[in-house]
Amino acid sequence: MWYASGTMTTTTFDSHAASREYFNRPADEEFCDLDNLISETKRRRDRSEVKELDLCGATIREAGETSPIRFAGYPLTPWAFSQLCARLSAPADFVRQLNPDTIQRVLRERQARRAGEEKEAPMVRALITEPPFGGQPEIRAILTPRYERVWDIDLFSRVKRTVGDILKPAGTIAGRGSADGGAGQGGQWSAGVRERSGIYSSDRNTFAFMVNPTPLPGPDGGDQLLYRGTIIGNSETGERKCFAWFFAFDSICANHIIWGASEKIQTVAFRHIGKKSVDRGVLEIERILETWAAVQPEEELDKILMASKTPFYDRNKPDERERKLRAKGFPVHLIDASDTHAEHREEIHGTDRSSYWGVVCGITRAAQELPHAGERLDIESWAGEMLQECQ
């Protein structure tokens, strides 16, 4: 895992993140490949401008039922309205329930109170964008002057320049060997299953799930395959951090759940604060991408081979497994379930369930069945740290 100072933070890999995007994104936010995403995000940037506005001095007025409030003469997107309310310390969910006239009075009252609390006029930066098919420009985001925007076009152009055509949309292999039968072998899709690329963008954020479609041979022979995956997310509007995950995995279900992502190679995340830190974060994503895309199967396989040949416990002493996991602080309620999954994997792929690789694969599979995301991420992170013991 990569760490840095300043605004850099750590982020934990989430095997269900792509699946949530799969189900929550409407069709008009999906892009078939990176080239189409780059073209659209360039058009969006070209239609946008940033204006510095006085938070307490800008006019707030009614504009009609469909867009009840304008700020400095511009209508606001729902996200920008939430940000305006936050800057004025007004609860957005409550304010939305009021009639337009009351909304104006509440926000003006908050403006006056905020102005009385400040020694200088508080300024905000408004991201103003023209709709794609014409019409009046609207405010997409209201952010502080400290915010350092990473434009989607800049980020993903650098991704494209770095990896070329090596990485493809995750939908190119989704459903191959999926654990739940999803789309079946060879990427054939079942009736009623939507085939989606895994690349999405809206006026609020962008999410790209890409893979190297050339599988790596598994360390145990048989039908096991390993792929290299990358997930990159960004927001031009302050909705989320910029982040990137780089990982190896077994398969993707038809609904884009990632299975067997036992070996997390790198994770990067940073807030959009501080130009030097933001520039350093983007460069770090580019650097890791270059290395990740250039990794030869033999190099990757060496790491997994070592984990698959290093015993974690004596399989003739099954109690030793539980004892060692308990000693490492592994949750007791998952010990049996993880062993069952490790045994199942041994039957299908021939993975020695007593090896570090076999134990970790069983643990991550058990974690993916947990209902709570926080606990799931903790277990997956724990498994990744355990795997590093034999590196």
mmCIF file of N, CA and C in Angstrom, residues 2-133:
data_model
loop_
_atom_site.group_PDB
_atom_site.id
_atom_site.type_symbol
_atom_site.label_atom_id
_atom_site.label_comp_id
_atom_site.label_asym_id
_atom_site.label_seq_id
_atom_site.Cartn_x
_atom_site.Cartn_y
_atom_site.Cartn_z
ATOM 1 N N TRP A 2 0.427 2.286 -0.690
ATOM 2 C CA TRP A 2 1.231 3.491 -0.827
ATOM 3 C C TRP A 2 0.745 4.537 0.155
ATOM 4 N N TYR A 3 1.674 5.169 0.843
ATOM 5 C CA TYR A 3 1.357 6.224 1.796
ATOM 6 C C TYR A 3 2.106 7.481 1.393
ATOM 7 N N ALA A 4 1.536 8.643 1.675
ATOM 8 C CA ALA A 4 2.238 9.906 1.423
ATOM 9 C C ALA A 4 1.749 10.924 2.424
ATOM 10 N N SER A 5 2.497 11.999 2.535
ATOM 11 C CA SER A 5 2.164 13.012 3.527
ATOM 12 C C SER A 5 1.164 14.005 2.958
ATOM 13 N N GLY A 6 0.865 15.028 3.746
ATOM 14 C CA GLY A 6 -0.032 16.083 3.289
ATOM 15 C C GLY A 6 -1.451 15.583 3.166
ATOM 16 N N THR A 7 -2.075 15.821 2.006
ATOM 17 C CA THR A 7 -3.467 15.453 1.810
ATOM 18 C C THR A 7 -3.629 14.022 1.321
ATOM 19 N N MET A 8 -2.522 13.301 1.145
ATOM 20 C CA MET A 8 -2.627 11.917 0.719
ATOM 21 C C MET A 8 -3.220 11.070 1.844
ATOM 22 N N THR A 9 -4.032 10.099 1.461
ATOM 23 C CA THR A 9 -4.643 9.217 2.439
ATOM 24 C C THR A 9 -4.524 7.791 1.941
ATOM 25 N N THR A 10 -4.914 6.849 2.780
ATOM 26 C CA THR A 10 -4.975 5.466 2.338
ATOM 27 C C THR A 10 -6.408 5.120 1.989
ATOM 28 N N THR A 11 -6.595 4.119 1.168
ATOM 29 C CA THR A 11 -7.927 3.669 0.790
ATOM 30 C C THR A 11 -7.907 2.153 0.738
ATOM 31 N N THR A 12 -9.006 1.533 1.059
ATOM 32 C CA THR A 12 -9.081 0.079 1.116
ATOM 33 C C THR A 12 -9.860 -0.452 -0.075
ATOM 34 N N PHE A 13 -9.335 -1.483 -0.691
ATOM 35 C CA PHE A 13 -9.996 -2.103 -1.832
ATOM 36 C C PHE A 13 -11.357 -2.644 -1.435
ATOM 37 N N ASP A 14 -12.356 -2.419 -2.273
ATOM 38 C CA ASP A 14 -13.731 -2.861 -2.024
ATOM 39 C C ASP A 14 -14.175 -3.705 -3.215
ATOM 40 N N SER A 15 -14.336 -5.012 -3.012
ATOM 41 C CA SER A 15 -14.664 -5.914 -4.120
ATOM 42 C C SER A 15 -16.074 -5.728 -4.649
ATOM 43 N N HIS A 16 -16.923 -4.980 -3.929
ATOM 44 C CA HIS A 16 -18.302 -4.764 -4.368
ATOM 45 C C HIS A 16 -18.525 -3.366 -4.943
ATOM 46 N N ALA A 17 -17.481 -2.539 -4.983
ATOM 47 C CA ALA A 17 -17.650 -1.161 -5.458
ATOM 48 C C ALA A 17 -18.124 -1.126 -6.910
ATOM 49 N N ALA A 18 -17.523 -1.947 -7.771
ATOM 50 C CA ALA A 18 -17.910 -1.957 -9.182
ATOM 51 C C ALA A 18 -19.330 -2.459 -9.365
ATOM 52 N N SER A 19 -19.756 -3.400 -8.522
ATOM 53 C CA SER A 19 -21.116 -3.918 -8.620
ATOM 54 C C SER A 19 -22.141 -2.844 -8.251
ATOM 55 N N ARG A 20 -21.831 -2.034 -7.250
ATOM 56 C CA ARG A 20 -22.753 -0.944 -6.890
ATOM 57 C C ARG A 20 -22.896 0.041 -8.043
ATOM 58 N N GLU A 21 -21.780 0.336 -8.709
ATOM 59 C CA GLU A 21 -21.861 1.219 -9.876
ATOM 60 C C GLU A 21 -22.705 0.562 -10.976
ATOM 61 N N TYR A 22 -22.526 -0.728 -11.171
ATOM 62 C CA TYR A 22 -23.259 -1.484 -12.187
ATOM 63 C C TYR A 22 -24.768 -1.306 -12.006
ATOM 64 N N PHE A 23 -25.244 -1.410 -10.774
ATOM 65 C CA PHE A 23 -26.675 -1.359 -10.515
ATOM 66 C C PHE A 23 -27.217 0.065 -10.394
ATOM 67 N N ASN A 24 -26.373 1.021 -9.993
ATOM 68 C CA ASN A 24 -26.879 2.358 -9.698
ATOM 69 C C ASN A 24 -26.756 3.347 -10.845
ATOM 70 N N ARG A 25 -25.913 3.060 -11.828
ATOM 71 C CA ARG A 25 -25.707 4.023 -12.905
ATOM 72 C C ARG A 25 -26.768 3.866 -13.998
ATOM 73 N N PRO A 26 -27.410 4.970 -14.397
ATOM 74 C CA PRO A 26 -28.322 4.900 -15.549
ATOM 75 C C PRO A 26 -27.544 4.711 -16.839
ATOM 76 N N ALA A 27 -28.243 4.317 -17.881
ATOM 77 C CA ALA A 27 -27.581 3.993 -19.156
ATOM 78 C C ALA A 27 -26.842 5.185 -19.744
ATOM 79 N N ASP A 28 -27.360 6.410 -19.536
ATOM 80 C CA ASP A 28 -26.706 7.556 -20.166
ATOM 81 C C ASP A 28 -25.425 7.979 -19.468
ATOM 82 N N GLU A 29 -25.041 7.299 -18.380
ATOM 83 C CA GLU A 29 -23.767 7.573 -17.713
ATOM 84 C C GLU A 29 -22.708 6.528 -18.048
ATOM 85 N N GLU A 30 -23.041 5.570 -18.898
ATOM 86 C CA GLU A 30 -22.104 4.495 -19.234
ATOM 87 C C GLU A 30 -21.366 4.803 -20.535
ATOM 88 N N PHE A 31 -20.071 4.441 -20.575
ATOM 89 C CA PHE A 31 -19.259 4.639 -21.766
ATOM 90 C C PHE A 31 -18.630 3.313 -22.162
ATOM 91 N N CYS A 32 -18.596 3.050 -23.463
ATOM 92 C CA CYS A 32 -18.174 1.731 -23.923
ATOM 93 C C CYS A 32 -16.672 1.510 -23.772
ATOM 94 N N ASP A 33 -15.891 2.576 -23.772
ATOM 95 C CA ASP A 33 -14.445 2.408 -23.615
ATOM 96 C C ASP A 33 -13.820 3.721 -23.158
ATOM 97 N N LEU A 34 -12.522 3.687 -22.940
ATOM 98 C CA LEU A 34 -11.804 4.844 -22.423
ATOM 99 C C LEU A 34 -11.795 5.988 -23.424
ATOM 100 N N ASP A 35 -11.724 5.675 -24.710
ATOM 101 C CA ASP A 35 -11.707 6.733 -25.729
ATOM 102 C C ASP A 35 -12.981 7.561 -25.689
ATOM 103 N N ASN A 36 -14.128 6.894 -25.559
ATOM 104 C CA ASN A 36 -15.402 7.615 -25.502
ATOM 105 C C ASN A 36 -15.510 8.450 -24.234
ATOM 106 N N LEU A 37 -14.996 7.907 -23.127
ATOM 107 C CA LEU A 37 -14.994 8.664 -21.871
ATOM 108 C C LEU A 37 -14.156 9.928 -22.014
ATOM 109 N N ILE A 38 -12.993 9.800 -22.622
ATOM 110 C CA ILE A 38 -12.105 10.945 -22.797
ATOM 111 C C ILE A 38 -12.761 12.014 -23.681
ATOM 112 N N SER A 39 -13.414 11.586 -24.746
ATOM 113 C CA SER A 39 -14.068 12.547 -25.646
ATOM 114 C C SER A 39 -15.154 13.339 -24.919
ATOM 115 N N GLU A 40 -15.976 12.634 -24.129
ATOM 116 C CA GLU A 40 -17.071 13.307 -23.427
ATOM 117 C C GLU A 40 -16.551 14.216 -22.322
ATOM 118 N N THR A 41 -15.562 13.765 -21.561
ATOM 119 C CA THR A 41 -15.055 14.612 -20.482
ATOM 120 C C THR A 41 -14.317 15.837 -21.028
ATOM 121 N N LYS A 42 -13.751 15.729 -22.213
ATOM 122 C CA LYS A 42 -13.141 16.917 -22.840
ATOM 123 C C LYS A 42 -14.220 17.921 -23.208
ATOM 124 N N ARG A 43 -15.316 17.430 -23.809
ATOM 125 C CA ARG A 43 -16.409 18.334 -24.164
ATOM 126 C C ARG A 43 -16.975 19.010 -22.916
ATOM 127 N N ARG A 44 -17.078 18.247 -21.834
ATOM 128 C CA ARG A 44 -17.629 18.805 -20.601
ATOM 129 C C ARG A 44 -16.708 19.898 -20.037
ATOM 130 N N ARG A 45 -15.399 19.659 -20.061
ATOM 131 C CA ARG A 45 -14.476 20.686 -19.571
ATOM 132 C C ARG A 45 -14.524 21.926 -20.455
ATOM 133 N N ASP A 46 -14.617 21.717 -21.770
ATOM 134 C CA ASP A 46 -14.641 22.853 -22.689
ATOM 135 C C ASP A 46 -15.894 23.705 -22.506
ATOM 136 N N ARG A 47 -16.956 23.122 -21.962
ATOM 137 C CA ARG A 47 -18.190 23.878 -21.733
ATOM 138 C C ARG A 47 -18.230 24.492 -20.329
ATOM 139 N N SER A 48 -17.153 24.337 -19.572
ATOM 140 C CA SER A 48 -17.157 24.746 -18.175
ATOM 141 C C SER A 48 -16.238 25.939 -17.919
ATOM 142 N N GLU A 49 -16.563 26.680 -16.873
ATOM 143 C CA GLU A 49 -15.698 27.750 -16.377
ATOM 144 C C GLU A 49 -15.837 27.811 -14.863
ATOM 145 N N VAL A 50 -14.837 28.398 -14.223
ATOM 146 C CA VAL A 50 -14.839 28.553 -12.772
ATOM 147 C C VAL A 50 -14.913 30.037 -12.443
ATOM 148 N N LYS A 51 -15.883 30.407 -11.598
ATOM 149 C CA LYS A 51 -16.027 31.792 -11.172
ATOM 150 C C LYS A 51 -15.902 31.877 -9.657
ATOM 151 N N GLU A 52 -15.191 32.883 -9.193
ATOM 152 C CA GLU A 52 -15.095 33.115 -7.763
ATOM 153 C C GLU A 52 -16.219 34.074 -7.353
ATOM 154 N N LEU A 53 -17.025 33.642 -6.393
ATOM 155 C CA LEU A 53 -18.212 34.392 -5.990
ATOM 156 C C LEU A 53 -18.198 34.642 -4.491
ATOM 157 N N ASP A 54 -18.839 35.725 -4.097
ATOM 158 C CA ASP A 54 -19.005 36.055 -2.684
ATOM 159 C C ASP A 54 -20.153 35.224 -2.136
ATOM 160 N N LEU A 55 -19.845 34.310 -1.219
ATOM 161 C CA LEU A 55 -20.869 33.414 -0.684
ATOM 162 C C LEU A 55 -22.031 34.184 -0.065
ATOM 163 N N CYS A 56 -21.736 35.263 0.653
ATOM 164 C CA CYS A 56 -22.789 36.004 1.358
ATOM 165 C C CYS A 56 -23.341 37.164 0.544
ATOM 166 N N GLY A 57 -22.636 37.536 -0.525
ATOM 167 C CA GLY A 57 -23.089 38.680 -1.312
ATOM 168 C C GLY A 57 -23.832 38.302 -2.578
ATOM 169 N N ALA A 58 -23.697 37.062 -3.029
ATOM 170 C CA ALA A 58 -24.367 36.638 -4.260
ATOM 171 C C ALA A 58 -25.873 36.565 -4.043
ATOM 172 N N THR A 59 -26.609 36.929 -5.072
ATOM 173 C CA THR A 59 -28.071 36.962 -4.981
ATOM 174 C C THR A 59 -28.644 35.549 -4.979
ATOM 175 N N ILE A 60 -29.585 35.331 -4.079
ATOM 176 C CA ILE A 60 -30.352 34.085 -4.063
ATOM 177 C C ILE A 60 -31.797 34.443 -4.361
ATOM 178 N N ARG A 61 -32.350 33.836 -5.404
ATOM 179 C CA ARG A 61 -33.738 34.154 -5.727
ATOM 180 C C ARG A 61 -34.424 32.947 -6.339
ATOM 181 N N GLU A 62 -35.757 33.049 -6.387
ATOM 182 C CA GLU A 62 -36.569 31.963 -6.931
ATOM 183 C C GLU A 62 -36.511 31.998 -8.447
ATOM 184 N N ALA A 63 -36.594 30.807 -9.071
ATOM 185 C CA ALA A 63 -36.571 30.746 -10.536
ATOM 186 C C ALA A 63 -37.679 29.862 -11.086
ATOM 187 N N GLY A 64 -38.571 29.375 -10.277
ATOM 188 C CA GLY A 64 -39.634 28.509 -10.761
ATOM 189 C C GLY A 64 -39.640 27.182 -10.038
ATOM 190 N N GLU A 65 -40.648 26.371 -10.293
ATOM 191 C CA GLU A 65 -40.825 25.131 -9.547
ATOM 192 C C GLU A 65 -39.763 24.089 -9.870
ATOM 193 N N THR A 66 -39.360 23.978 -11.151
ATOM 194 C CA THR A 66 -38.410 22.929 -11.513
ATOM 195 C C THR A 66 -37.000 23.243 -11.030
ATOM 196 N N SER A 67 -36.668 24.511 -10.930
ATOM 197 C CA SER A 67 -35.358 24.915 -10.405
ATOM 198 C C SER A 67 -35.605 26.097 -9.480
ATOM 199 N N PRO A 68 -36.030 25.809 -8.251
ATOM 200 C CA PRO A 68 -36.573 26.870 -7.412
ATOM 201 C C PRO A 68 -35.576 27.935 -6.966
ATOM 202 N N ILE A 69 -34.288 27.641 -6.966
ATOM 203 C CA ILE A 69 -33.318 28.590 -6.440
ATOM 204 C C ILE A 69 -32.196 28.833 -7.440
ATOM 205 N N ARG A 70 -31.845 30.115 -7.588
ATOM 206 C CA ARG A 70 -30.671 30.500 -8.366
ATOM 207 C C ARG A 70 -29.676 31.174 -7.437
ATOM 208 N N PHE A 71 -28.412 30.916 -7.696
ATOM 209 C CA PHE A 71 -27.332 31.520 -6.929
ATOM 210 C C PHE A 71 -26.486 32.329 -7.898
ATOM 211 N N ALA A 72 -26.379 33.633 -7.640
ATOM 212 C CA ALA A 72 -25.639 34.549 -8.525
ATOM 213 C C ALA A 72 -26.173 34.487 -9.952
ATOM 214 N N GLY A 73 -27.475 34.213 -10.079
ATOM 215 C CA GLY A 73 -28.101 34.189 -11.390
ATOM 216 C C GLY A 73 -28.099 32.847 -12.088
ATOM 217 N N TYR A 74 -27.462 31.839 -11.496
ATOM 218 C CA TYR A 74 -27.360 30.528 -12.132
ATOM 219 C C TYR A 74 -28.219 29.491 -11.390
ATOM 220 N N PRO A 75 -28.905 28.625 -12.116
ATOM 221 C CA PRO A 75 -29.547 27.485 -11.449
ATOM 222 C C PRO A 75 -28.496 26.517 -10.926
ATOM 223 N N LEU A 76 -28.858 25.739 -9.910
ATOM 224 C CA LEU A 76 -27.914 24.800 -9.309
ATOM 225 C C LEU A 76 -28.360 23.363 -9.551
ATOM 226 N N THR A 77 -27.380 22.472 -9.768
ATOM 227 C CA THR A 77 -27.693 21.048 -9.760
ATOM 228 C C THR A 77 -28.018 20.644 -8.319
ATOM 229 N N PRO A 78 -28.691 19.502 -8.113
ATOM 230 C CA PRO A 78 -28.971 19.064 -6.735
ATOM 231 C C PRO A 78 -27.717 18.970 -5.869
ATOM 232 N N TRP A 79 -26.600 18.525 -6.468
ATOM 233 C CA TRP A 79 -25.366 18.404 -5.699
ATOM 234 C C TRP A 79 -24.841 19.781 -5.300
ATOM 235 N N ALA A 80 -24.873 20.741 -6.238
ATOM 236 C CA ALA A 80 -24.405 22.088 -5.933
ATOM 237 C C ALA A 80 -25.305 22.749 -4.885
ATOM 238 N N PHE A 81 -26.609 22.479 -4.936
ATOM 239 C CA PHE A 81 -27.518 23.030 -3.928
ATOM 240 C C PHE A 81 -27.142 22.509 -2.539
ATOM 241 N N SER A 82 -26.802 21.203 -2.452
ATOM 242 C CA SER A 82 -26.373 20.636 -1.170
ATOM 243 C C SER A 82 -25.102 21.311 -0.678
ATOM 244 N N GLN A 83 -24.174 21.584 -1.583
ATOM 245 C CA GLN A 83 -22.935 22.248 -1.195
ATOM 246 C C GLN A 83 -23.182 23.677 -0.726
ATOM 247 N N LEU A 84 -24.096 24.395 -1.402
ATOM 248 C CA LEU A 84 -24.431 25.741 -0.979
ATOM 249 C C LEU A 84 -25.014 25.717 0.433
ATOM 250 N N CYS A 85 -25.934 24.798 0.682
ATOM 251 C CA CYS A 85 -26.513 24.688 2.018
ATOM 252 C C CYS A 85 -25.441 24.391 3.057
ATOM 253 N N ALA A 86 -24.503 23.519 2.719
ATOM 254 C CA ALA A 86 -23.433 23.175 3.659
ATOM 255 C C ALA A 86 -22.568 24.402 3.972
ATOM 256 N N ARG A 87 -22.253 25.209 2.943
ATOM 257 C CA ARG A 87 -21.442 26.405 3.168
ATOM 258 C C ARG A 87 -22.165 27.394 4.077
ATOM 259 N N LEU A 88 -23.517 27.379 4.034
ATOM 260 C CA LEU A 88 -24.298 28.308 4.843
ATOM 261 C C LEU A 88 -24.797 27.663 6.129
ATOM 262 N N SER A 89 -24.325 26.447 6.412
ATOM 263 C CA SER A 89 -24.717 25.716 7.627
ATOM 264 C C SER A 89 -26.229 25.538 7.719
ATOM 265 N N ALA A 90 -26.839 25.199 6.595
ATOM 266 C CA ALA A 90 -28.275 24.908 6.555
ATOM 267 C C ALA A 90 -28.441 23.459 6.115
ATOM 268 N N PRO A 91 -29.199 22.631 6.857
ATOM 269 C CA PRO A 91 -29.351 21.221 6.481
ATOM 270 C C PRO A 91 -30.118 21.066 5.170
ATOM 271 N N ALA A 92 -29.441 20.568 4.148
ATOM 272 C CA ALA A 92 -30.018 20.522 2.800
ATOM 273 C C ALA A 92 -31.290 19.693 2.732
ATOM 274 N N ASP A 93 -31.309 18.528 3.399
ATOM 275 C CA ASP A 93 -32.500 17.670 3.331
ATOM 276 C C ASP A 93 -33.727 18.376 3.894
ATOM 277 N N PHE A 94 -33.539 19.153 4.958
ATOM 278 C CA PHE A 94 -34.654 19.897 5.540
ATOM 279 C C PHE A 94 -35.071 21.045 4.627
ATOM 280 N N VAL A 95 -34.085 21.789 4.115
ATOM 281 C CA VAL A 95 -34.384 22.957 3.288
ATOM 282 C C VAL A 95 -35.159 22.554 2.038
ATOM 283 N N ARG A 96 -34.829 21.400 1.468
ATOM 284 C CA ARG A 96 -35.501 20.949 0.245
ATOM 285 C C ARG A 96 -37.004 20.744 0.452
ATOM 286 N N GLN A 97 -37.416 20.474 1.655
ATOM 287 C CA GLN A 97 -38.830 20.216 1.918
ATOM 288 C C GLN A 97 -39.660 21.498 2.005
ATOM 289 N N LEU A 98 -39.014 22.640 2.031
ATOM 290 C CA LEU A 98 -39.717 23.908 2.146
ATOM 291 C C LEU A 98 -40.186 24.398 0.783
ATOM 292 N N ASN A 99 -41.140 25.325 0.782
ATOM 293 C CA ASN A 99 -41.571 25.897 -0.490
ATOM 294 C C ASN A 99 -40.517 26.888 -0.976
ATOM 295 N N PRO A 100 -40.485 27.220 -2.272
ATOM 296 C CA PRO A 100 -39.414 28.062 -2.819
ATOM 297 C C PRO A 100 -39.247 29.396 -2.097
ATOM 298 N N ASP A 101 -40.355 30.021 -1.716
ATOM 299 C CA ASP A 101 -40.255 31.314 -1.040
ATOM 300 C C ASP A 101 -39.552 31.171 0.312
ATOM 301 N N THR A 102 -39.899 30.110 1.042
ATOM 302 C CA THR A 102 -39.281 29.889 2.346
ATOM 303 C C THR A 102 -37.806 29.523 2.189
ATOM 304 N N ILE A 103 -37.482 28.759 1.154
ATOM 305 C CA ILE A 103 -36.081 28.409 0.899
ATOM 306 C C ILE A 103 -35.248 29.681 0.713
ATOM 307 N N GLN A 104 -35.796 30.624 -0.081
ATOM 308 C CA GLN A 104 -35.073 31.885 -0.278
ATOM 309 C C GLN A 104 -34.821 32.596 1.041
ATOM 310 N N ARG A 105 -35.861 32.704 1.846
ATOM 311 C CA ARG A 105 -35.728 33.440 3.099
ATOM 312 C C ARG A 105 -34.744 32.761 4.055
ATOM 313 N N VAL A 106 -34.791 31.412 4.097
ATOM 314 C CA VAL A 106 -33.872 30.679 4.970
ATOM 315 C C VAL A 106 -32.424 30.902 4.539
ATOM 316 N N LEU A 107 -32.157 30.748 3.259
ATOM 317 C CA LEU A 107 -30.780 30.872 2.783
ATOM 318 C C LEU A 107 -30.278 32.316 2.891
ATOM 319 N N ARG A 108 -31.157 33.292 2.650
ATOM 320 C CA ARG A 108 -30.749 34.684 2.815
ATOM 321 C C ARG A 108 -30.441 34.993 4.285
ATOM 322 N N GLU A 109 -31.260 34.414 5.151
ATOM 323 C CA GLU A 109 -31.011 34.586 6.590
ATOM 324 C C GLU A 109 -29.653 34.004 6.968
ATOM 325 N N ARG A 110 -29.323 32.820 6.414
ATOM 326 C CA ARG A 110 -28.041 32.197 6.697
ATOM 327 C C ARG A 110 -26.898 33.021 6.105
ATOM 328 N N GLN A 111 -27.132 33.605 4.924
ATOM 329 C CA GLN A 111 -26.120 34.486 4.334
ATOM 330 C C GLN A 111 -25.815 35.660 5.257
ATOM 331 N N ALA A 112 -26.864 36.302 5.757
ATOM 332 C CA ALA A 112 -26.678 37.465 6.621
ATOM 333 C C ALA A 112 -25.958 37.075 7.908
ATOM 334 N N ARG A 113 -26.329 35.941 8.476
ATOM 335 C CA ARG A 113 -25.677 35.512 9.713
ATOM 336 C C ARG A 113 -24.219 35.167 9.461
ATOM 337 N N ARG A 114 -23.950 34.482 8.348
ATOM 338 C CA ARG A 114 -22.572 34.118 8.020
ATOM 339 C C ARG A 114 -21.724 35.361 7.771
ATOM 340 N N ALA A 115 -22.307 36.355 7.100
ATOM 341 C CA ALA A 115 -21.580 37.594 6.820
ATOM 342 C C ALA A 115 -21.207 38.304 8.115
ATOM 343 N N GLY A 116 -22.098 38.238 9.113
ATOM 344 C CA GLY A 116 -21.815 38.872 10.389
ATOM 345 C C GLY A 116 -20.740 38.167 11.178
ATOM 346 N N GLU A 117 -20.499 36.907 10.858
ATOM 347 C CA GLU A 117 -19.494 36.125 11.573
ATOM 348 C C GLU A 117 -18.106 36.235 10.951
ATOM 349 N N GLU A 118 -18.021 36.732 9.713
ATOM 350 C CA GLU A 118 -16.759 36.751 8.986
ATOM 351 C C GLU A 118 -16.136 38.146 8.984
ATOM 352 N N LYS A 119 -14.815 38.191 9.115
ATOM 353 C CA LYS A 119 -14.104 39.460 9.027
ATOM 354 C C LYS A 119 -13.975 39.907 7.577
ATOM 355 N N GLU A 120 -13.828 38.930 6.672
ATOM 356 C CA GLU A 120 -13.733 39.226 5.247
ATOM 357 C C GLU A 120 -14.835 38.472 4.527
ATOM 358 N N ALA A 121 -15.149 38.923 3.329
ATOM 359 C CA ALA A 121 -16.193 38.255 2.546
ATOM 360 C C ALA A 121 -15.755 36.831 2.223
ATOM 361 N N PRO A 122 -16.523 35.820 2.654
ATOM 362 C CA PRO A 122 -16.145 34.439 2.332
ATOM 363 C C PRO A 122 -16.386 34.155 0.851
ATOM 364 N N MET A 123 -15.361 33.704 0.191
ATOM 365 C CA MET A 123 -15.451 33.452 -1.247
ATOM 366 C C MET A 123 -15.582 31.957 -1.534
ATOM 367 N N VAL A 124 -16.281 31.636 -2.604
ATOM 368 C CA VAL A 124 -16.393 30.253 -3.079
ATOM 369 C C VAL A 124 -16.074 30.225 -4.560
ATOM 370 N N ARG A 125 -15.681 29.054 -5.020
ATOM 371 C CA ARG A 125 -15.450 28.849 -6.454
ATOM 372 C C ARG A 125 -16.587 28.008 -7.012
ATOM 373 N N ALA A 126 -17.295 28.578 -7.952
ATOM 374 C CA ALA A 126 -18.431 27.891 -8.570
ATOM 375 C C ALA A 126 -17.999 27.302 -9.904
ATOM 376 N N LEU A 127 -18.259 26.014 -10.091
ATOM 377 C CA LEU A 127 -18.001 25.353 -11.374
ATOM 378 C C LEU A 127 -19.276 25.450 -12.200
ATOM 379 N N ILE A 128 -19.209 26.195 -13.291
ATOM 380 C CA ILE A 128 -20.391 26.488 -14.108
ATOM 381 C C ILE A 128 -20.232 25.806 -15.458
ATOM 382 N N THR A 129 -21.237 25.030 -15.835
ATOM 383 C CA THR A 129 -21.143 24.223 -17.058
ATOM 384 C C THR A 129 -22.401 24.390 -17.900
ATOM 385 N N GLU A 130 -22.207 24.540 -19.215
ATOM 386 C CA GLU A 130 -23.344 24.583 -20.132
ATOM 387 C C GLU A 130 -23.871 23.173 -20.350
ATOM 388 N N PRO A 131 -25.193 22.980 -20.397
ATOM 389 C CA PRO A 131 -25.750 21.658 -20.695
ATOM 390 C C PRO A 131 -25.258 21.168 -22.065
ATOM 391 N N PRO A 132 -25.149 19.856 -22.264
ATOM 392 C CA PRO A 132 -24.584 19.334 -23.521
ATOM 393 C C PRO A 132 -25.386 19.685 -24.766
ATOM 394 N N PHE A 133 -26.698 19.909 -24.612
ATOM 395 C CA PHE A 133 -27.521 20.182 -25.794
ATOM 396 C C PHE A 133 -28.049 21.614 -25.784
#
